[in-house]
Tab-separated table of N, CA and C in Angstrom:
chain	number	residue	atom	x	y	z
A	1	GLN	N	17.843	6.032	-7.938
A	1	GLN	CA	17.031	5.881	-6.635
A	1	GLN	C	15.858	6.611	-6.806
A	2	VAL	N	15.087	6.002	-6.676
A	2	VAL	CA	13.286	5.981	-6.384
A	2	VAL	C	12.636	6.565	-5.594
A	3	GLN	N	11.918	7.751	-6.216
A	3	GLN	CA	10.999	8.640	-5.269
A	3	GLN	C	9.423	7.825	-5.424
A	4	LEU	N	8.796	7.720	-3.983
A	4	LEU	CA	8.060	7.350	-4.107
A	4	LEU	C	6.760	8.679	-3.070
A	5	VAL	N	5.285	8.837	-4.046
A	5	VAL	CA	4.978	10.389	-3.261
A	5	VAL	C	3.778	9.634	-3.171
A	6	GLU	N	2.753	9.714	-1.586
A	6	GLU	CA	1.665	9.494	-1.821
A	6	GLU	C	0.454	10.258	-1.961
A	7	SER	N	-0.907	10.325	-2.140
A	7	SER	CA	-1.453	11.535	-2.407
A	7	SER	C	-2.582	10.317	-2.255
A	8	GLY	N	-3.752	11.209	-1.964
A	8	GLY	CA	-4.962	10.888	-1.453
A	8	GLY	C	-5.883	10.682	-0.431
A	9	GLY	N	-4.946	10.553	0.501
A	9	GLY	CA	-5.664	10.497	1.802
A	9	GLY	C	-6.537	11.681	2.244
A	10	GLY	N	-6.724	11.036	3.449
A	10	GLY	CA	-7.796	12.187	4.352
A	10	GLY	C	-9.066	11.261	4.910
A	11	LEU	N	-10.124	12.672	5.053
A	11	LEU	CA	-11.318	12.267	6.693
A	11	LEU	C	-12.344	12.139	5.296
A	12	VAL	N	-12.789	10.857	6.337
A	12	VAL	CA	-13.919	9.784	5.647
A	12	VAL	C	-14.617	9.286	6.806
A	13	GLN	N	-15.879	9.278	6.330
A	13	GLN	CA	-17.222	8.244	7.068
A	13	GLN	C	-17.091	7.276	7.088
A	14	PRO	N	-17.032	6.239	8.260
A	14	PRO	CA	-17.183	4.976	8.708
A	14	PRO	C	-18.305	4.613	7.544
A	15	GLY	N	-17.715	3.641	6.711
A	15	GLY	CA	-18.205	3.231	5.348
A	15	GLY	C	-18.066	3.648	4.246
A	16	GLY	N	-17.729	4.774	4.009
A	16	GLY	CA	-16.798	5.250	2.947
A	16	GLY	C	-15.526	5.111	1.837
A	17	SER	N	-15.312	5.856	1.304
A	17	SER	CA	-14.690	5.321	0.074
A	17	SER	C	-13.313	6.558	-0.489
A	18	LEU	N	-11.593	5.487	-0.094
A	18	LEU	CA	-10.583	6.687	-0.547
A	18	LEU	C	-9.677	6.009	-1.261
A	19	ARG	N	-9.432	6.455	-2.088
A	19	ARG	CA	-7.906	6.012	-3.605
A	19	ARG	C	-7.176	6.695	-2.853
A	20	LEU	N	-5.806	5.580	-3.260
A	20	LEU	CA	-4.472	6.301	-2.072
A	20	LEU	C	-3.577	5.797	-3.512
A	21	SER	N	-2.751	6.676	-4.006
A	21	SER	CA	-1.907	6.853	-5.296
A	21	SER	C	-0.737	7.047	-4.514
A	22	CYS	N	0.443	6.137	-5.120
A	22	CYS	CA	2.052	5.801	-4.898
A	22	CYS	C	2.687	6.406	-6.592
A	23	ALA	N	2.884	7.414	-6.218
A	23	ALA	CA	3.953	7.850	-7.980
A	23	ALA	C	4.736	7.533	-7.630
A	24	ALA	N	6.045	7.227	-8.440
A	24	ALA	CA	7.232	6.909	-8.062
A	24	ALA	C	7.797	7.532	-8.970
A	25	SER	N	8.662	8.467	-9.285
A	25	SER	CA	9.899	9.079	-10.135
A	25	SER	C	11.231	8.476	-9.790
A	26	GLY	N	12.378	8.499	-10.635
A	26	GLY	CA	13.437	8.553	-10.946
A	26	GLY	C	13.548	7.675	-11.304
A	27	ARG	N	13.322	6.532	-11.668
A	27	ARG	CA	13.372	5.382	-11.986
A	27	ARG	C	12.311	4.477	-12.495
A	28	THR	N	12.269	3.910	-13.416
A	28	THR	CA	11.159	2.959	-13.545
A	28	THR	C	10.245	1.588	-12.455
A	29	VAL	N	9.526	1.517	-11.779
A	29	VAL	CA	9.267	0.614	-10.526
A	29	VAL	C	8.795	-0.595	-11.767
A	30	SER	N	8.734	-1.158	-13.093
A	30	SER	CA	7.720	-1.397	-13.238
A	30	SER	C	8.069	-2.745	-12.799
A	31	SER	N	9.359	-3.042	-12.306
A	31	SER	CA	10.258	-4.741	-11.594
A	31	SER	C	9.583	-4.677	-10.669
A	32	ASP	N	9.279	-3.725	-9.737
A	32	ASP	CA	9.390	-4.005	-8.389
A	32	ASP	C	8.408	-4.727	-7.511
A	33	THR	N	8.304	-5.090	-6.655
A	33	THR	CA	6.767	-5.356	-6.079
A	33	THR	C	6.484	-3.939	-5.173
A	34	MET	N	4.890	-3.386	-5.597
A	34	MET	CA	4.104	-2.373	-4.944
A	34	MET	C	3.943	-3.022	-3.333
A	35	GLY	N	4.306	-2.169	-2.441
A	35	GLY	CA	3.071	-2.468	-1.507
A	35	GLY	C	2.716	-1.137	-0.685
A	36	TRP	N	1.630	-1.356	0.017
A	36	TRP	CA	1.419	-0.647	1.166
A	36	TRP	C	1.339	-1.435	2.602
A	37	PHE	N	1.634	-0.203	3.392
A	37	PHE	CA	2.301	-0.309	4.675
A	37	PHE	C	0.830	0.798	5.549
A	38	ARG	N	0.576	0.369	6.375
A	38	ARG	CA	-0.248	1.572	7.574
A	38	ARG	C	0.496	1.903	8.980
A	39	GLN	N	0.408	2.661	9.514
A	39	GLN	CA	1.200	2.640	10.953
A	39	GLN	C	-0.291	3.324	11.794
A	40	ALA	N	-1.084	3.171	12.737
A	40	ALA	CA	-1.822	4.018	13.652
A	40	ALA	C	-0.687	4.432	14.825
A	41	PRO	N	-0.803	5.711	15.329
A	41	PRO	CA	-0.677	5.767	16.755
A	41	PRO	C	-0.185	4.557	17.807
A	42	GLY	N	1.216	4.404	18.433
A	42	GLY	CA	0.668	3.688	19.370
A	42	GLY	C	1.008	2.369	18.503
A	43	LYS	N	1.087	1.877	17.068
A	43	LYS	CA	1.192	0.772	17.055
A	43	LYS	C	2.174	0.717	16.229
A	44	GLU	N	2.662	-1.422	15.592
A	44	GLU	CA	3.793	-1.379	14.232
A	44	GLU	C	2.971	-0.961	13.714
A	45	ARG	N	4.005	-0.888	12.465
A	45	ARG	CA	3.583	-0.755	11.103
A	45	ARG	C	3.151	-1.930	10.931
A	46	GLU	N	2.318	-2.220	9.834
A	46	GLU	CA	1.658	-3.073	9.859
A	46	GLU	C	1.252	-3.365	7.770
A	47	PHE	N	1.535	-4.561	7.553
A	47	PHE	CA	1.028	-4.698	6.533
A	47	PHE	C	-0.247	-4.615	5.800
A	48	VAL	N	-0.353	-3.899	4.600
A	48	VAL	CA	-1.463	-3.805	4.161
A	48	VAL	C	-2.016	-4.662	2.295
A	49	ALA	N	-1.570	-4.655	1.864
A	49	ALA	CA	-1.650	-5.220	0.640
A	49	ALA	C	-0.074	-5.088	-0.121
A	50	ALA	N	0.479	-6.211	-1.548
A	50	ALA	CA	0.958	-5.452	-2.324
A	50	ALA	C	0.337	-6.807	-3.878
A	51	ILE	N	1.414	-6.417	-4.775
A	51	ILE	CA	0.578	-6.434	-5.769
A	51	ILE	C	1.854	-6.443	-6.983
A	52	ARG	N	2.461	-7.844	-7.725
A	52	ARG	CA	3.580	-8.320	-8.060
A	52	ARG	C	3.894	-7.385	-9.275
A	53	ARG	N	4.894	-7.226	-9.948
A	53	ARG	CA	5.558	-6.129	-11.382
A	53	ARG	C	4.326	-6.442	-12.163
A	54	SER	N	3.879	-7.876	-12.820
A	54	SER	CA	3.116	-8.253	-13.650
A	54	SER	C	1.602	-7.111	-13.255
A	55	GLY	N	1.633	-7.356	-11.856
A	55	GLY	CA	-0.202	-6.074	-11.836
A	55	GLY	C	-0.600	-7.868	-11.748
A	56	VAL	N	-1.108	-8.929	-11.883
A	56	VAL	CA	-2.041	-9.959	-11.423
A	56	VAL	C	-1.655	-10.159	-10.219
A	57	ASP	N	-0.522	-10.665	-9.851
A	57	ASP	CA	-0.909	-11.344	-8.789
A	57	ASP	C	-0.822	-10.486	-7.482
A	58	THR	N	-1.475	-10.284	-6.359
A	58	THR	CA	-1.653	-9.629	-5.135
A	58	THR	C	-2.289	-10.047	-3.641
A	59	TYR	N	-1.589	-9.654	-3.292
A	59	TYR	CA	-1.717	-10.023	-1.567
A	59	TYR	C	-1.966	-9.127	-0.638
A	60	TYR	N	-3.240	-9.457	0.506
A	60	TYR	CA	-3.486	-8.869	0.883
A	60	TYR	C	-3.872	-8.903	2.827
A	61	ALA	N	-3.448	-8.272	3.489
A	61	ALA	CA	-3.858	-8.599	4.884
A	61	ALA	C	-5.191	-8.860	5.071
A	62	ALA	N	-5.564	-10.277	6.097
A	62	ALA	CA	-6.893	-10.595	6.158
A	62	ALA	C	-7.825	-9.258	7.166
A	63	SER	N	-7.161	-8.296	7.320
A	63	SER	CA	-7.951	-7.436	8.103
A	63	SER	C	-8.990	-6.628	6.334
A	64	VAL	N	-8.398	-6.163	5.566
A	64	VAL	CA	-8.816	-5.825	4.602
A	64	VAL	C	-8.927	-6.312	3.415
A	65	LYS	N	-8.494	-7.506	3.250
A	65	LYS	CA	-9.438	-8.218	2.116
A	65	LYS	C	-10.866	-7.873	1.606
A	66	GLY	N	-11.365	-8.154	1.145
A	66	GLY	CA	-12.388	-8.466	0.138
A	66	GLY	C	-13.277	-6.819	0.445
A	67	ARG	N	-12.019	-5.506	1.279
A	67	ARG	CA	-12.859	-4.491	0.980
A	67	ARG	C	-11.395	-3.328	0.336
A	68	PHE	N	-10.573	-3.512	0.288
A	68	PHE	CA	-8.776	-2.841	-0.432
A	68	PHE	C	-9.377	-3.795	-1.882
A	69	THR	N	-8.507	-3.011	-2.871
A	69	THR	CA	-8.231	-3.880	-4.034
A	69	THR	C	-6.636	-2.764	-4.209
A	70	VAL	N	-5.514	-3.270	-4.809
A	70	VAL	CA	-5.011	-2.913	-5.019
A	70	VAL	C	-4.026	-2.766	-6.283
A	71	SER	N	-3.751	-2.412	-6.903
A	71	SER	CA	-3.288	-2.092	-8.629
A	71	SER	C	-1.958	-1.315	-8.864
A	72	ARG	N	-1.645	-1.338	-9.888
A	72	ARG	CA	-0.673	-0.571	-10.903
A	72	ARG	C	-1.090	0.103	-12.385
A	73	ASP	N	-0.323	0.687	-12.592
A	73	ASP	CA	-0.411	1.093	-14.102
A	73	ASP	C	1.389	1.172	-14.077
A	74	ASN	N	2.017	0.727	-14.738
A	74	ASN	CA	3.341	0.502	-14.901
A	74	ASN	C	3.410	1.489	-16.444
A	75	ALA	N	2.988	2.094	-16.921
A	75	ALA	CA	2.959	2.873	-18.011
A	75	ALA	C	3.526	4.727	-17.306
A	76	LYS	N	2.404	4.870	-16.237
A	76	LYS	CA	2.087	5.726	-15.754
A	76	LYS	C	3.226	5.826	-13.910
A	77	ASN	N	3.484	4.581	-13.965
A	77	ASN	CA	4.409	4.366	-12.490
A	77	ASN	C	3.961	4.351	-11.418
A	78	THR	N	2.893	4.369	-11.064
A	78	THR	CA	1.846	4.375	-10.154
A	78	THR	C	1.131	3.498	-9.757
A	79	ALA	N	1.064	3.009	-8.403
A	79	ALA	CA	0.632	2.306	-7.544
A	79	ALA	C	-1.224	2.961	-6.693
A	80	TYR	N	-1.779	2.253	-7.102
A	80	TYR	CA	-2.989	2.566	-6.242
A	80	TYR	C	-2.970	1.322	-5.035
A	81	LEU	N	-4.079	2.516	-4.403
A	81	LEU	CA	-4.890	1.464	-3.400
A	81	LEU	C	-6.347	1.890	-3.355
A	82	GLN	N	-6.922	1.621	-3.255
A	82	GLN	CA	-8.489	1.609	-3.402
A	82	GLN	C	-9.081	0.718	-2.271
A	83	MET	N	-9.807	2.383	-1.422
A	83	MET	CA	-10.550	1.371	0.066
A	83	MET	C	-12.144	1.551	0.245
A	84	ASN	N	-12.629	0.664	0.242
A	84	ASN	CA	-13.907	0.794	0.585
A	84	ASN	C	-14.398	0.681	1.678
A	85	SER	N	-15.823	0.162	2.011
A	85	SER	CA	-16.085	0.412	3.688
A	85	SER	C	-15.323	0.569	4.920
A	86	LEU	N	-14.709	1.366	4.630
A	86	LEU	CA	-14.037	1.936	5.467
A	86	LEU	C	-14.295	2.218	6.944
A	87	LYS	N	-13.482	1.726	8.216
A	87	LYS	CA	-13.784	1.173	9.232
A	87	LYS	C	-12.822	2.191	10.015
A	88	PRO	N	-13.695	2.208	11.572
A	88	PRO	CA	-12.060	3.477	12.142
A	88	PRO	C	-10.909	3.088	12.317
A	89	GLU	N	-11.383	1.600	12.688
A	89	GLU	CA	-9.956	0.829	12.769
A	89	GLU	C	-9.082	0.418	11.674
A	90	ASP	N	-9.373	1.451	10.630
A	90	ASP	CA	-8.434	0.910	9.344
A	90	ASP	C	-8.115	3.138	9.410
A	91	THR	N	-8.033	3.539	10.752
A	91	THR	CA	-7.374	4.828	10.513
A	91	THR	C	-5.870	4.794	11.126
A	92	ALA	N	-5.016	5.280	9.894
A	92	ALA	CA	-3.190	5.430	9.908
A	92	ALA	C	-2.966	6.510	9.202
A	93	VAL	N	-1.579	5.706	9.002
A	93	VAL	CA	-0.735	6.940	7.811
A	93	VAL	C	-0.548	5.661	6.963
A	94	TYR	N	-0.484	5.862	6.009
A	94	TYR	CA	-0.318	4.744	4.999
A	94	TYR	C	0.832	5.635	4.184
A	95	SER	N	1.306	4.097	3.855
A	95	SER	CA	2.487	4.964	3.692
A	95	SER	C	2.779	3.160	2.418
A	96	CYS	N	3.176	3.656	0.491
A	96	CYS	CA	4.136	3.453	-0.059
A	96	CYS	C	5.507	1.800	-0.063
A	97	THR	N	5.333	1.188	-0.820
A	97	THR	CA	6.993	0.729	-1.078
A	97	THR	C	7.223	-0.196	-2.223
A	98	ALA	N	8.585	-0.134	-2.288
A	98	ALA	CA	8.720	-0.609	-3.386
A	98	ALA	C	10.472	-1.328	-3.313
A	99	GLY	N	10.242	-2.880	-3.636
A	99	GLY	CA	11.746	-3.944	-3.093
A	99	GLY	C	11.114	-4.731	-4.547
A	100	THR	N	12.409	-5.537	-4.959
A	100	THR	CA	12.679	-6.654	-4.841
A	100	THR	C	13.210	-7.587	-4.333
A	101	LEU	N	12.094	-8.405	-3.906
A	101	LEU	CA	11.732	-9.511	-3.354
A	101	LEU	C	10.978	-10.524	-3.467
A	102	PRO	N	11.593	-11.788	-2.842
A	102	PRO	CA	10.291	-12.966	-3.008
A	102	PRO	C	8.777	-12.938	-2.700
A	103	TRP	N	8.406	-13.361	-3.758
A	103	TRP	CA	6.933	-13.123	-3.944
A	103	TRP	C	6.290	-14.582	-2.442
A	104	ASP	N	6.758	-14.136	-1.737
A	104	ASP	CA	6.602	-15.031	-0.165
A	104	ASP	C	5.705	-14.091	1.065
A	105	ALA	N	5.148	-15.270	1.231
A	105	ALA	CA	4.196	-14.043	2.657
A	105	ALA	C	4.767	-14.132	3.364
A	106	SER	N	6.213	-14.855	3.716
A	106	SER	CA	7.066	-14.037	4.656
A	106	SER	C	7.772	-12.573	4.677
A	107	SER	N	8.310	-12.532	3.887
A	107	SER	CA	9.116	-11.574	2.351
A	107	SER	C	8.108	-10.370	2.836
A	108	LEU	N	6.558	-10.608	1.926
A	108	LEU	CA	5.973	-9.430	1.777
A	108	LEU	C	5.527	-8.635	3.231
A	109	LEU	N	5.111	-9.836	4.271
A	109	LEU	CA	5.167	-9.259	5.050
A	109	LEU	C	5.764	-8.174	6.122
A	110	SER	N	7.144	-8.497	5.515
A	110	SER	CA	7.736	-8.024	6.472
A	110	SER	C	8.767	-5.980	5.803
A	111	PRO	N	8.505	-5.459	6.757
A	111	PRO	CA	8.600	-3.952	5.963
A	111	PRO	C	10.475	-3.997	5.549
A	112	ARG	N	11.517	-5.194	6.198
A	112	ARG	CA	12.480	-4.658	5.954
A	112	ARG	C	12.772	-4.890	4.509
A	113	ALA	N	11.975	-6.006	3.957
A	113	ALA	CA	12.293	-6.648	2.620
A	113	ALA	C	12.107	-5.866	1.534
A	114	TYR	N	11.221	-4.968	1.851
A	114	TYR	CA	11.456	-3.219	0.800
A	114	TYR	C	12.809	-2.648	0.328
A	115	ASP	N	12.943	-1.801	-0.142
A	115	ASP	CA	13.986	-0.865	-1.046
A	115	ASP	C	13.875	0.356	-0.524
A	116	THR	N	12.600	1.332	-0.567
A	116	THR	CA	12.312	2.485	-0.559
A	116	THR	C	10.845	2.563	-0.395
A	117	TRP	N	10.577	3.799	0.183
A	117	TRP	CA	9.650	4.324	1.239
A	117	TRP	C	9.343	5.960	0.954
A	118	GLY	N	8.019	5.871	0.166
A	118	GLY	CA	7.100	7.246	1.044
A	118	GLY	C	7.162	7.547	1.971
A	119	GLN	N	6.455	9.438	2.377
A	119	GLN	CA	7.029	9.654	3.711
A	119	GLN	C	5.059	9.829	3.673
A	120	GLY	N	4.043	9.084	3.127
A	120	GLY	CA	2.894	8.821	3.632
A	120	GLY	C	1.980	9.595	4.047
A	121	THR	N	0.713	9.426	4.182
A	121	THR	CA	-0.394	9.830	3.698
A	121	THR	C	-1.461	9.528	5.020
A	122	GLN	N	-2.111	10.676	5.638
A	122	GLN	CA	-2.869	10.024	6.607
A	122	GLN	C	-4.151	10.063	6.047
A	123	VAL	N	-5.495	8.425	6.790
A	123	VAL	CA	-5.972	8.644	6.689
A	123	VAL	C	-6.949	8.271	7.645
A	124	THR	N	-8.311	9.520	7.515
A	124	THR	CA	-8.960	9.301	9.109
A	124	THR	C	-10.280	8.710	9.177
A	125	VAL	N	-11.279	7.949	9.465
A	125	VAL	CA	-12.309	7.464	9.235
A	125	VAL	C	-12.462	7.801	11.055
A	126	SER	N	-13.883	8.260	10.346
A	126	SER	CA	-14.424	9.203	11.656
A	126	SER	C	-16.196	9.676	11.511
A	127	SER	N	-16.514	9.490	12.184
A	127	SER	CA	-18.074	9.953	12.469
A	127	SER	C	-18.277	11.549	12.532
């Protein structure tokens, strides 16, 4: 059983940057697709980004493309989400997830396609 722990969240001003980390333990996640989702108060959980096991293929939500970058270090069993040019609407609890799922948009965007979730980390963008 794999456990995922996020870190790196916090309060940042609009236009600022944060880097989230997702450390996996219990087994290697090098064969898993790693994803990031977020949930703002009163809203549905929404897909943010995903990275394939090789680390080469990535996929982003339109709302973050060009501002966020997902990466992974399989040697460290860790995934990352670099968030730049942050906006107030990016405020949410960000959770990482891992799973073996088809690399297609329908699967990547569906929380139910993933197997394991972290507890989440709060990101607040405010002046």
